Amino acid sequence: MKKGYFITFEGAEGSGKSTQIRNAVAFLEKKGRSVVMLREPGGTRISEAIRAILLDKNLKEMTHVTELLLYLAARAQIVREKILPALKKGKVVICDRFEDSTRAYQGFGRRIPLSSIEQVNCLVRDSLRPDLTFVLDIDIAKGLARGGRHDRIEREALSFHERVRHGFLSLAKKEPKRMVVLDTSKSAESVSQKVRERLERVFGQ
Ligand SMILES: Nc1ncnc2c1ncn2[C@@H]1O[C@H](COP(=O)(O)OP(=O)(O)O)[C@@H](O)[C@H]1O
Ligand SMILES: [Mg+2]
């Protein structure tokens, strides 16, 4: 049985995920919560090794289905090795990207049918669902300017990144209770304020 609380941060590179996660962790720790911070793909030895393959800009011949399965393989490992055990201990787990990134990038971006993704996804995440997801929305050009265009995914065409952005927003529309969209054209501090307000509702004063 899960006792902890699982929070994910989603959005394009440069949208401010790392910045917001750092602030959220500090905020929750101040409230006395024990927080585990993880990133996807990665967070375990095996998942980090898979991450290196996924982001290698020399591996241009990677097929879309290979890419999907590598992301899911990395996730299968982190879910069982890190996330579920931490939640069992009652910790707050904060993950930099999770399954909504797969839906947005491999589903909307690569155009792999969402129904196919969900079939494998069930196996990968078992009964685990994020309790709360922040979607950091950013103008594509601004985000890439902030984050750079270095790895295999970031080097994709602007139209790909536009589909991914639209993907995140339409996923959030379907699950408004779990997914909170934040406009990150505002200052990082004003975005953090919004994150804290939402966390207050969950974790109390
Ligand atoms: N709301 C914001 N407004 C302006 N700059 C921001 C904002 N949020 C983050 N940044 C800056 O943009 C860059 C990328 O932020 P980062 O948190 O690393 O994004 P991500 O982890 O999503 O790639 C950093 O230099 C960060 O200081
Ligand atoms: Mg980051």
GROMACS .gro file of C-alpha atoms and ligand atoms in nm:
model
  233
    1MET     CA    1   0.000   0.000   0.000
    2LYS     CA    2   0.123   0.345  -0.095
    3LYS     CA    3   0.146   0.597   0.189
    4GLY     CA    4   0.348   0.875   0.029
    5TYR     CA    5   0.262   1.132  -0.235
    6PHE     CA    6   0.382   1.133  -0.595
    7ILE     CA    7   0.436   1.463  -0.778
    8THR     CA    8   0.561   1.502  -1.135
    9PHE     CA    9   0.682   1.810  -1.324
   10GLU     CA   10   0.636   1.808  -1.699
   11GLY     CA   11   0.709   2.048  -1.983
   12ALA     CA   12   0.961   2.129  -2.254
   13GLU     CA   13   1.334   2.169  -2.193
   14GLY     CA   14   1.393   2.517  -2.059
   15SER     CA   15   1.040   2.546  -1.918
   16GLY     CA   16   1.183   2.564  -1.565
   17LYS     CA   17   1.128   2.210  -1.431
   18SER     CA   18   1.461   2.189  -1.248
   19THR     CA   19   1.417   2.538  -1.104
   20GLN     CA   20   1.063   2.468  -0.981
   21ILE     CA   21   1.153   2.126  -0.844
   22ARG     CA   22   1.439   2.272  -0.637
   23ASN     CA   23   1.198   2.528  -0.489
   24ALA     CA   24   0.924   2.271  -0.426
   25VAL     CA   25   1.167   2.037  -0.249
   26ALA     CA   26   1.292   2.320  -0.026
   27PHE     CA   27   0.932   2.420   0.052
   28LEU     CA   28   0.822   2.068   0.145
   29GLU     CA   29   1.134   1.994   0.349
   30LYS     CA   30   1.070   2.313   0.547
   31LYS     CA   31   0.731   2.166   0.627
   32GLY     CA   32   0.907   1.861   0.766
   33ARG     CA   33   0.831   1.624   0.478
   34SER     CA   34   1.090   1.376   0.362
   35VAL     CA   35   1.132   1.427  -0.013
   36VAL     CA   36   1.297   1.211  -0.279
   37MET     CA   37   1.392   1.393  -0.599
   38LEU     CA   38   1.432   1.191  -0.920
   39ARG     CA   39   1.468   1.255  -1.290
   40GLU     CA   40   1.345   1.066  -1.592
   41PRO     CA   41   1.485   0.900  -1.786
   42GLY     CA   42   1.738   0.812  -1.518
   43GLY     CA   43   1.751   0.784  -1.142
   44THR     CA   44   1.890   0.430  -1.130
   45ARG     CA   45   2.209   0.277  -1.273
   46ILE     CA   46   2.018   0.097  -1.547
   47SER     CA   47   1.791   0.393  -1.627
   48GLU     CA   48   2.089   0.631  -1.650
   49ALA     CA   49   2.259   0.392  -1.893
   50ILE     CA   50   1.941   0.390  -2.106
   51ARG     CA   51   1.925   0.773  -2.080
   52ALA     CA   52   2.271   0.798  -2.236
   53ILE     CA   53   2.151   0.597  -2.538
   54LEU     CA   54   1.830   0.802  -2.568
   55LEU     CA   55   2.001   1.140  -2.568
   56ASP     CA   56   2.307   1.046  -2.780
   57LYS     CA   57   2.290   1.279  -3.080
   58ASN     CA   58   2.498   1.037  -3.289
   59LEU     CA   59   2.227   0.766  -3.279
   60LYS     CA   60   2.023   0.928  -3.556
   61GLU     CA   61   1.892   0.596  -3.693
   62MET     CA   62   1.687   0.518  -3.379
   63THR     CA   63   1.330   0.424  -3.475
   64HIS     CA   64   1.035   0.583  -3.294
   65VAL     CA   65   0.926   0.251  -3.146
   66THR     CA   66   1.278   0.178  -3.021
   67GLU     CA   67   1.278   0.520  -2.857
   68LEU     CA   68   0.940   0.456  -2.693
   69LEU     CA   69   1.047   0.119  -2.555
   70LEU     CA   70   1.375   0.255  -2.419
   71TYR     CA   71   1.191   0.531  -2.229
   72LEU     CA   72   0.949   0.274  -2.092
   73ALA     CA   73   1.231   0.034  -1.999
   74ALA     CA   74   1.407   0.310  -1.806
   75ARG     CA   75   1.078   0.386  -1.629
   76ALA     CA   76   1.003   0.023  -1.542
   77GLN     CA   77   1.330   0.019  -1.350
   78ILE     CA   78   1.293   0.347  -1.161
   79VAL     CA   79   0.931   0.271  -1.065
   80ARG     CA   80   1.029  -0.055  -0.893
   81GLU     CA   81   1.376   0.036  -0.770
   82LYS     CA   82   1.307   0.387  -0.639
   83ILE     CA   83   0.955   0.531  -0.663
   84LEU     CA   84   0.736   0.255  -0.515
   85PRO     CA   85   0.975   0.179  -0.223
   86ALA     CA   86   0.996   0.551  -0.133
   87LEU     CA   87   0.617   0.592  -0.147
   88LYS     CA   88   0.577   0.285   0.073
   89LYS     CA   89   0.794   0.458   0.332
   90GLY     CA   90   0.560   0.757   0.324
   91LYS     CA   91   0.796   0.990   0.137
   92VAL     CA   92   0.701   1.260  -0.109
   93VAL     CA   93   0.851   1.165  -0.445
   94ILE     CA   94   0.909   1.443  -0.697
   95CYS     CA   95   0.998   1.333  -1.048
   96ASP     CA   96   1.138   1.551  -1.326
   97ARG     CA   97   0.928   1.411  -1.616
   98PHE     CA   98   0.717   1.093  -1.609
   99GLU     CA   99   0.459   0.923  -1.828
  100ASP     CA  100   0.297   1.243  -1.959
  101SER     CA  101   0.628   1.315  -2.134
  102THR     CA  102   0.597   0.981  -2.312
  103ARG     CA  103   0.241   1.065  -2.421
  104ALA     CA  104   0.345   1.415  -2.534
  105TYR     CA  105   0.678   1.331  -2.707
  106GLN     CA  106   0.624   0.979  -2.840
  107GLY     CA  107   0.245   1.009  -2.877
  108PHE     CA  108   0.180   1.364  -2.999
  109GLY     CA  109   0.538   1.434  -3.117
  110ARG     CA  110   0.626   1.103  -3.290
  111ARG     CA  111   0.262   1.022  -3.364
  112ILE     CA  112   0.267   0.674  -3.206
  113PRO     CA  113  -0.100   0.601  -3.120
  114LEU     CA  114  -0.173   0.683  -2.755
  115SER     CA  115  -0.369   0.358  -2.724
  116SER     CA  116  -0.053   0.156  -2.809
  117ILE     CA  117   0.151   0.357  -2.560
  118GLU     CA  118  -0.104   0.293  -2.285
  119GLN     CA  119  -0.097  -0.081  -2.344
  120VAL     CA  120   0.274  -0.104  -2.257
  121ASN     CA  121   0.245   0.173  -2.002
  122CYS     CA  122   0.013  -0.037  -1.782
  123LEU     CA  123   0.287  -0.298  -1.753
  124VAL     CA  124   0.553  -0.036  -1.681
  125ARG     CA  125   0.388   0.160  -1.404
  126ASP     CA  126   0.182  -0.113  -1.244
  127SER     CA  127  -0.081   0.063  -1.029
  128LEU     CA  128   0.127   0.379  -0.986
  129ARG     CA  129  -0.021   0.715  -1.094
  130PRO     CA  130   0.106   1.063  -1.017
  131ASP     CA  131  -0.110   1.227  -0.749
  132LEU     CA  132  -0.029   1.572  -0.884
  133THR     CA  133   0.137   1.692  -1.204
  134PHE     CA  134   0.260   2.041  -1.285
  135VAL     CA  135   0.276   2.118  -1.657
  136LEU     CA  136   0.512   2.407  -1.716
  137ASP     CA  137   0.397   2.568  -2.038
  138ILE     CA  138   0.641   2.774  -2.240
  139ASP     CA  139   0.659   2.929  -2.586
  140ILE     CA  140   0.874   2.681  -2.785
  141ALA     CA  141   1.131   2.932  -2.910
  142LYS     CA  142   1.171   3.081  -2.561
  143GLY     CA  143   1.215   2.741  -2.400
  144LEU     CA  144   1.477   2.628  -2.651
  145ALA     CA  145   1.660   2.957  -2.608
  146ARG     CA  146   1.663   2.905  -2.229
  147GLY     CA  147   1.754   2.537  -2.239
  148GLY     CA  148   1.968   2.504  -2.550
  149ARG     CA  149   1.934   2.248  -2.832
  150HIS     CA  150   2.193   1.992  -2.752
  151ASP     CA  151   2.058   1.638  -2.739
  152ARG     CA  152   1.885   1.410  -2.990
  153ILE     CA  153   1.533   1.516  -2.887
  154GLU     CA  154   1.602   1.888  -2.847
  155ARG     CA  155   1.740   1.895  -3.202
  156GLU     CA  156   1.401   1.800  -3.349
  157ALA     CA  157   1.218   2.048  -3.576
  158LEU     CA  158   1.009   2.327  -3.424
  159SER     CA  159   0.691   2.161  -3.557
  160PHE     CA  160   0.775   1.854  -3.343
  161HIS     CA  161   0.811   2.069  -3.032
  162GLU     CA  162   0.483   2.246  -3.115
  163ARG     CA  163   0.303   1.911  -3.127
  164VAL     CA  164   0.458   1.815  -2.792
  165ARG     CA  165   0.343   2.142  -2.634
  166HIS     CA  166  -0.008   2.094  -2.773
  167GLY     CA  167   0.010   1.735  -2.639
  168PHE     CA  168   0.083   1.842  -2.282
  169LEU     CA  169  -0.199   2.099  -2.294
  170SER     CA  170  -0.455   1.856  -2.429
  171LEU     CA  171  -0.357   1.588  -2.175
  172ALA     CA  172  -0.405   1.848  -1.902
  173LYS     CA  173  -0.749   1.938  -2.036
  174LYS     CA  174  -0.855   1.574  -2.003
  175GLU     CA  175  -0.729   1.543  -1.645
  176PRO     CA  176  -0.774   1.886  -1.486
  177LYS     CA  177  -0.784   1.746  -1.132
  178ARG     CA  178  -0.439   1.591  -1.152
  179MET     CA  179  -0.267   1.823  -1.401
  180VAL     CA  180  -0.206   2.189  -1.325
  181VAL     CA  181  -0.086   2.403  -1.617
  182LEU     CA  182   0.137   2.697  -1.525
  183ASP     CA  183   0.233   2.977  -1.764
  184THR     CA  184   0.608   3.014  -1.735
  185SER     CA  185   0.642   3.333  -1.934
  186LYS     CA  186   0.604   3.486  -1.586
  187SER     CA  187   0.906   3.507  -1.355
  188ALA     CA  188   1.038   3.188  -1.195
  189GLU     CA  189   0.938   3.328  -0.854
  190SER     CA  190   0.577   3.388  -0.958
  191VAL     CA  191   0.559   3.033  -1.096
  192SER     CA  192   0.702   2.904  -0.765
  193GLN     CA  193   0.434   3.098  -0.580
  194LYS     CA  194   0.166   2.914  -0.779
  195VAL     CA  195   0.334   2.579  -0.709
  196ARG     CA  196   0.349   2.657  -0.336
  197GLU     CA  197  -0.020   2.757  -0.329
  198ARG     CA  198  -0.112   2.424  -0.481
  199LEU     CA  199   0.116   2.229  -0.246
  200GLU     CA  200  -0.039   2.412   0.053
  201ARG     CA  201  -0.374   2.269  -0.050
  202VAL     CA  202  -0.233   1.918  -0.031
  203PHE     CA  203   0.009   1.941   0.261
  204GLY     CA  204  -0.162   2.201   0.475
  205GLN     CA  205  -0.035   2.520   0.636
  206LIG     N1  206   0.990   3.149  -1.525
  206LIG     C1  207   1.116   3.171  -1.573
  206LIG     N2  208   1.145   3.285  -1.635
  206LIG     C2  209   1.269   3.307  -1.686
  206LIG     N3  210   1.371   3.219  -1.679
  206LIG     C3  211   1.348   3.103  -1.618
  206LIG     C4  212   1.220   3.073  -1.560
  206LIG     N4  213   1.227   2.947  -1.507
  206LIG     C5  214   1.353   2.905  -1.528
  206LIG     N5  215   1.427   2.998  -1.592
  206LIG     C6  216   1.567   2.984  -1.638
  206LIG     O1  217   1.564   2.908  -1.759
  206LIG     C7  218   1.673   2.815  -1.762
  206LIG     C8  219   1.618   2.673  -1.774
  206LIG     O2  220   1.547   2.640  -1.654
  206LIG     P1  221   1.545   2.491  -1.597
  206LIG     O3  222   1.481   2.498  -1.463
  206LIG     O4  223   1.679   2.431  -1.607
  206LIG     O5  224   1.444   2.423  -1.702
  206LIG     P2  225   1.424   2.269  -1.737
  206LIG     O6  226   1.471   2.190  -1.620
  206LIG     O7  227   1.276   2.256  -1.762
  206LIG     O8  228   1.501   2.244  -1.861
  206LIG     C9  229   1.753   2.839  -1.636
  206LIG     O9  230   1.859   2.925  -1.668
  206LIG    C10  231   1.654   2.906  -1.542
  206LIG    O10  232   1.718   2.990  -1.449
  207MG      MG  233   1.603   2.033  -1.608
   0.00000   0.00000   0.00000
